[in-house]
Amino acid sequence: MMKRGVTLEVGNDGVAIIAFYNPPVNALAIPILDGLQEKFAEAVRRDDVKAIVLTGKGGRFSAGFDINVFEKVHQTGDASVMPDVSISLVVNTIEDCKKPIVAALEGLALGGGLEVAMGCHARIAAPGAQLGLPELTLGVIPGLGGTQRLPRLVGLPKAIEIMLLSKPIMSEEGKKLGLIDALVASEELLKVSRQWALDIANMRKPWVRSLHRTDKIGSLSEARNLINIARQQAKKTAPNMPQHQVCLDTIEVGIVQGGYSGVLQEKKVFNDVVSSDTSKGLVHAFFSQRATSKVPNVTDVGLKPRHVKKVAVIGGGLMGSGIATALILSNIFVVLKEVNSEYLLKGLKSVEANVRGLVTKGKLTQDKVQKTLSMLKGVLDYSEFKDVDMVIEAVIESVPLKQKIFSEIEKACPAHCILATNTSTIDLNIVGEKTSSQDRIKVPVVVGNCAGFAVNRTFFPYSQGAHLLVNLGVDVFRIDRAISSFGLPMGPFQLQDVAGYGVAMAAGKVLANAFSDRSFMSPLLELLLKNGRNGKNNGKGYYIFERGSKPKPDPSVLPIIEESRRLTNIMPGGKPISVTDQEIVEMILFPVVNEACRVLDEGIVVRASDLDTASVLGMSFPSFRGGIVFWADTVGPNQIYASLKKWSKLYGNFFEPSRFLEERATRGIPLSAPSSPSPTSKSRL
Ligand SMILES: C[C@H](O)CC(=O)SCCNC(=O)CCNC(=O)[C@H](O)C(C)(C)COP(=O)(O)OP(=O)(O)OC[C@H]1O[C@@H](n2cnc3c(N)ncnc32)[C@H](O)[C@@H]1OP(=O)(O)O
């Protein structure tokens, strides 16, 4: 078995292979970096070594610097735990080495991995290797010289694109751009790299120190112009991400003052960005997304996943056709059932449109379309259900209809078949009430990227809170603007326009029934529908939707809002309440935090960070804020509790703090701290 660490082997040809191994992704953890320093020193010292090849074992070069160290900085508040790798390893030991060093890359070279490789004197890569600098997605900037060496190797426009979009390129493109010196089959990688290193030593190939190159930078005015354009663009596309501007500033310093000054500047500002709230949030989101696939008593007890080859999907609407598309793309046979041939045809057409849409977006090749669509069959009865491994019901949110379907499919499917529902709001125990197969209807756990039930439950106060504010006299468009500035892609009203009022009303009713003690029922959606408005569906909602232009606030919606206010009559003294933009955000999101507390208290999710992931993936809660619970802990449970208490006195039960929040606030414990479920609540897992 290969051992974690760094090895050095010197061949008869006088080439030392320095290889590091740190599965699963060869992250550059501190012991690996120390090991590299030690082995390079040995290779330089030894007279039998003429040249060096640096490589990663296990089919991957490296996914970059160890992100766990960032987490340590965030937990301790001490950025000095960051080792000096940029100058001491990449510049002094590698780039300025007296012996030539060639990087042999395969699999992936990301972040610090690619940066170390760019410090080497040449790079040889296997086909299909991913090369990129995705540091900005973690709230930091490349910190091992990437902001300086990448522009010098591939030119400024491409380097800015790779860093600001955090989008890796393939080694094939890398070769065209000059980032890679030669592309060779994986089996040849070490052989060619050794020879290349010897050729440099023997002056048959150039000995290039990337940081000293200037040939691809262009004139100073051209460079400044490009950077300024990128700055303006980043202001629009990443307004809450200061690291984008810091990255561009750092690139500029290197261009104006020279590569080495750029590296020093990069090192200096890196320590600031790594300690920022943005980095805290994004690193938390990175780890919480990966933690979701670790479910205690499921993934740690050696359970083998059941093989699913054929799935029946009931309902060919938006959800059903989307699910069917995802399944056939994963090579699973799907029978799509509808109630009549008209609906069935519509469902099959939407799946086909989804698949063809992927071709247009470049995510699927044309030659795969027919094969993918051949995995789909439309049916009008249950006869095809006799050999399915799973049924997913995706019909409208109606309890009697779902109950009827479940009692029917129970009879039509084989005994091993998993019965699943796509409900977003209805209690699963109710769905399965009319069957004798409760054990086959699984309570969902948060697994992979599937947010499951928790996100809709947690976020039900989100749109209710927004409606409550409107009925208290706050302007809808102001609410949307405040929520967008907080970092969600759109506000709650534009979201309702886009999602459709039918869905919002059906879900709203189910949730209001389930949580009647703390629900706010707004008449507004019904009034809008009555007035012939149905959001984006018919181009008329709170906003006007016209092809080719951004949705525009529609003033003609205001009298309908006034009517809603008259009906609810909740404005204190009949006058609109006065609130700041921050209060708007808090009056909508603190009730969501409050509901998250109940979800945690009831043990519906394995860990608080699963709600963070669910909120980011399911509700587009801004990942730079780490997720709903992480953000709540940054604000402080005490402040949230005090505000909710105050608003519950002014505006009613909707804001009443939960027992869990009250306890955490008074005892000064973060909401994310694990707890044993309360004696009154039963774990739902
Ligand atoms: C100073 C420098 O400039 C700063 C840096 O280098 S910052 C790091 C830059 N690199 C990155 O952002 C890459 C981050 N990693 C990824 O995007 C993906 O993990 C990947 C594309 C490499 C692999 O994806 P995939 O195969 O789906 O595996 P994935 O589940 O994500 O990761 C496997 C494991 O490796 C861990 N991991 C991945 N990259 C890591 C890293 N750079 N450091 C530490 N752990 C890492 C993951 O946390 C996960 O751990 P787990 O099994 O305990 O949950």
Short mmCIF file of N, CA, C and O in Angstrom, two decimals, residues 281-323:
data_model
loop_
_atom_site.label_atom_id
_atom_site.label_comp_id
_atom_site.label_asym_id
_atom_site.label_seq_id
_atom_site.Cartn_x
_atom_site.Cartn_y
_atom_site.Cartn_z
N GLY A 281 -17.39 32.04 5.15
CA GLY A 281 -18.65 31.49 4.63
C GLY A 281 -18.41 30.48 3.52
O GLY A 281 -18.99 29.39 3.53
N LEU A 282 -17.54 30.81 2.59
CA LEU A 282 -17.35 29.92 1.43
C LEU A 282 -16.64 28.62 1.80
O LEU A 282 -16.96 27.56 1.28
N VAL A 283 -15.68 28.72 2.71
CA VAL A 283 -14.98 27.49 3.13
C VAL A 283 -15.96 26.60 3.92
O VAL A 283 -16.00 25.39 3.75
N HIS A 284 -16.78 27.25 4.74
CA HIS A 284 -17.79 26.47 5.46
C HIS A 284 -18.72 25.77 4.46
O HIS A 284 -19.03 24.58 4.61
N ALA A 285 -19.15 26.51 3.43
CA ALA A 285 -20.05 25.91 2.43
C ALA A 285 -19.35 24.75 1.72
O ALA A 285 -19.97 23.71 1.46
N PHE A 286 -18.07 24.88 1.43
CA PHE A 286 -17.30 23.80 0.76
C PHE A 286 -17.35 22.52 1.60
O PHE A 286 -17.70 21.45 1.12
N PHE A 287 -17.02 22.66 2.88
CA PHE A 287 -16.98 21.44 3.71
C PHE A 287 -18.38 20.93 4.02
O PHE A 287 -18.60 19.72 4.07
N SER A 288 -19.35 21.85 4.22
CA SER A 288 -20.69 21.32 4.56
C SER A 288 -21.30 20.58 3.39
O SER A 288 -22.00 19.59 3.59
N GLN A 289 -21.00 21.02 2.16
CA GLN A 289 -21.56 20.28 1.02
C GLN A 289 -20.99 18.88 0.95
O GLN A 289 -21.69 17.93 0.64
N ARG A 290 -19.72 18.75 1.28
CA ARG A 290 -19.13 17.41 1.24
C ARG A 290 -19.58 16.56 2.43
O ARG A 290 -19.66 15.34 2.34
N ALA A 291 -19.90 17.21 3.55
CA ALA A 291 -20.33 16.44 4.73
C ALA A 291 -21.70 15.79 4.54
O ALA A 291 -22.02 14.80 5.18
N THR A 292 -22.50 16.36 3.61
CA THR A 292 -23.86 15.82 3.47
C THR A 292 -23.88 14.36 3.05
O THR A 292 -24.84 13.66 3.28
N SER A 293 -22.79 13.91 2.40
CA SER A 293 -22.80 12.50 1.97
C SER A 293 -22.35 11.57 3.09
O SER A 293 -22.23 10.37 2.89
N LYS A 294 -22.08 12.12 4.27
CA LYS A 294 -21.70 11.27 5.40
C LYS A 294 -22.86 11.24 6.39
O LYS A 294 -23.09 12.21 7.11
N VAL A 295 -23.63 10.18 6.36
CA VAL A 295 -24.80 10.09 7.22
C VAL A 295 -24.56 9.03 8.29
O VAL A 295 -24.37 7.86 7.97
N PRO A 296 -24.52 9.44 9.57
CA PRO A 296 -24.24 8.46 10.61
C PRO A 296 -25.22 7.29 10.53
O PRO A 296 -26.41 7.49 10.26
N ASN A 297 -24.72 6.11 10.75
CA ASN A 297 -25.50 4.87 10.70
C ASN A 297 -25.97 4.52 9.29
O ASN A 297 -26.76 3.61 9.12
N VAL A 298 -25.54 5.26 8.29
CA VAL A 298 -25.87 4.90 6.92
C VAL A 298 -24.58 4.71 6.13
O VAL A 298 -24.26 3.64 5.67
N THR A 299 -23.78 5.80 6.07
CA THR A 299 -22.57 5.70 5.25
C THR A 299 -21.38 5.12 6.02
O THR A 299 -20.39 4.76 5.43
N ASP A 300 -21.48 5.05 7.35
CA ASP A 300 -20.32 4.58 8.11
C ASP A 300 -20.48 3.14 8.61
O ASP A 300 -19.72 2.68 9.41
N VAL A 301 -21.51 2.46 8.14
CA VAL A 301 -21.68 1.08 8.61
C VAL A 301 -21.61 0.07 7.46
O VAL A 301 -22.05 -1.06 7.57
N GLY A 302 -21.05 0.52 6.36
CA GLY A 302 -20.81 -0.39 5.23
C GLY A 302 -22.07 -0.80 4.48
O GLY A 302 -22.09 -1.83 3.83
N LEU A 303 -23.14 0.01 4.56
CA LEU A 303 -24.35 -0.32 3.79
C LEU A 303 -24.02 -0.20 2.30
O LEU A 303 -23.36 0.75 1.88
N LYS A 304 -24.51 -1.17 1.52
CA LYS A 304 -24.25 -1.09 0.06
C LYS A 304 -25.45 -0.46 -0.61
O LYS A 304 -26.59 -0.83 -0.34
N PRO A 305 -25.22 0.53 -1.48
CA PRO A 305 -26.38 1.13 -2.16
C PRO A 305 -27.10 0.09 -3.02
O PRO A 305 -26.48 -0.79 -3.60
N ARG A 306 -28.43 0.18 -3.04
CA ARG A 306 -29.20 -0.76 -3.84
C ARG A 306 -29.08 -0.37 -5.31
O ARG A 306 -29.04 0.82 -5.64
N HIS A 307 -29.02 -1.36 -6.18
CA HIS A 307 -28.87 -1.06 -7.59
C HIS A 307 -30.21 -0.66 -8.19
O HIS A 307 -31.18 -1.40 -8.07
N VAL A 308 -30.27 0.50 -8.78
CA VAL A 308 -31.52 0.93 -9.38
C VAL A 308 -31.34 1.02 -10.90
O VAL A 308 -30.53 1.79 -11.39
N LYS A 309 -32.08 0.12 -11.63
CA LYS A 309 -31.91 0.10 -13.09
C LYS A 309 -33.10 0.71 -13.80
O LYS A 309 -32.99 1.25 -14.87
N LYS A 310 -34.27 0.52 -13.17
CA LYS A 310 -35.49 1.01 -13.84
C LYS A 310 -36.36 1.74 -12.82
O LYS A 310 -36.62 1.23 -11.73
N VAL A 311 -36.81 2.92 -13.21
CA VAL A 311 -37.60 3.75 -12.30
C VAL A 311 -38.89 4.19 -12.99
O VAL A 311 -38.88 4.52 -14.18
N ALA A 312 -39.98 4.16 -12.24
CA ALA A 312 -41.23 4.71 -12.78
C ALA A 312 -41.43 6.10 -12.19
O ALA A 312 -41.25 6.29 -10.98
N VAL A 313 -41.77 7.06 -13.04
CA VAL A 313 -42.06 8.41 -12.57
C VAL A 313 -43.53 8.68 -12.85
O VAL A 313 -44.00 8.49 -13.98
N ILE A 314 -44.26 9.08 -11.81
CA ILE A 314 -45.69 9.34 -12.01
C ILE A 314 -45.91 10.85 -12.08
O ILE A 314 -45.60 11.56 -11.12
N GLY A 315 -46.39 11.30 -13.22
CA GLY A 315 -46.61 12.73 -13.41
C GLY A 315 -45.54 13.29 -14.33
O GLY A 315 -44.35 13.16 -14.06
N GLY A 316 -45.98 13.90 -15.44
CA GLY A 316 -45.02 14.41 -16.42
C GLY A 316 -44.96 15.93 -16.44
O GLY A 316 -44.61 16.53 -17.45
N GLY A 317 -45.33 16.55 -15.32
CA GLY A 317 -45.26 18.02 -15.24
C GLY A 317 -43.81 18.48 -15.13
O GLY A 317 -42.88 17.73 -15.44
N LEU A 318 -43.66 19.70 -14.62
CA LEU A 318 -42.32 20.30 -14.53
C LEU A 318 -41.38 19.41 -13.73
O LEU A 318 -40.26 19.08 -14.15
N MET A 319 -41.86 18.96 -12.55
CA MET A 319 -41.03 18.16 -11.66
C MET A 319 -40.78 16.77 -12.25
O MET A 319 -39.65 16.31 -12.34
N GLY A 320 -41.88 16.10 -12.65
CA GLY A 320 -41.77 14.73 -13.15
C GLY A 320 -40.86 14.66 -14.36
O GLY A 320 -40.00 13.79 -14.46
N SER A 321 -41.03 15.60 -15.31
CA SER A 321 -40.21 15.52 -16.51
C SER A 321 -38.76 15.85 -16.17
O SER A 321 -37.83 15.29 -16.76
N GLY A 322 -38.56 16.73 -15.21
CA GLY A 322 -37.18 17.04 -14.78
C GLY A 322 -36.51 15.83 -14.15
O GLY A 322 -35.36 15.52 -14.44
N ILE A 323 -37.28 15.13 -13.31
CA ILE A 323 -36.72 13.94 -12.65
C ILE A 323 -36.42 12.87 -13.71
O ILE A 323 -35.34 12.26 -13.70
#
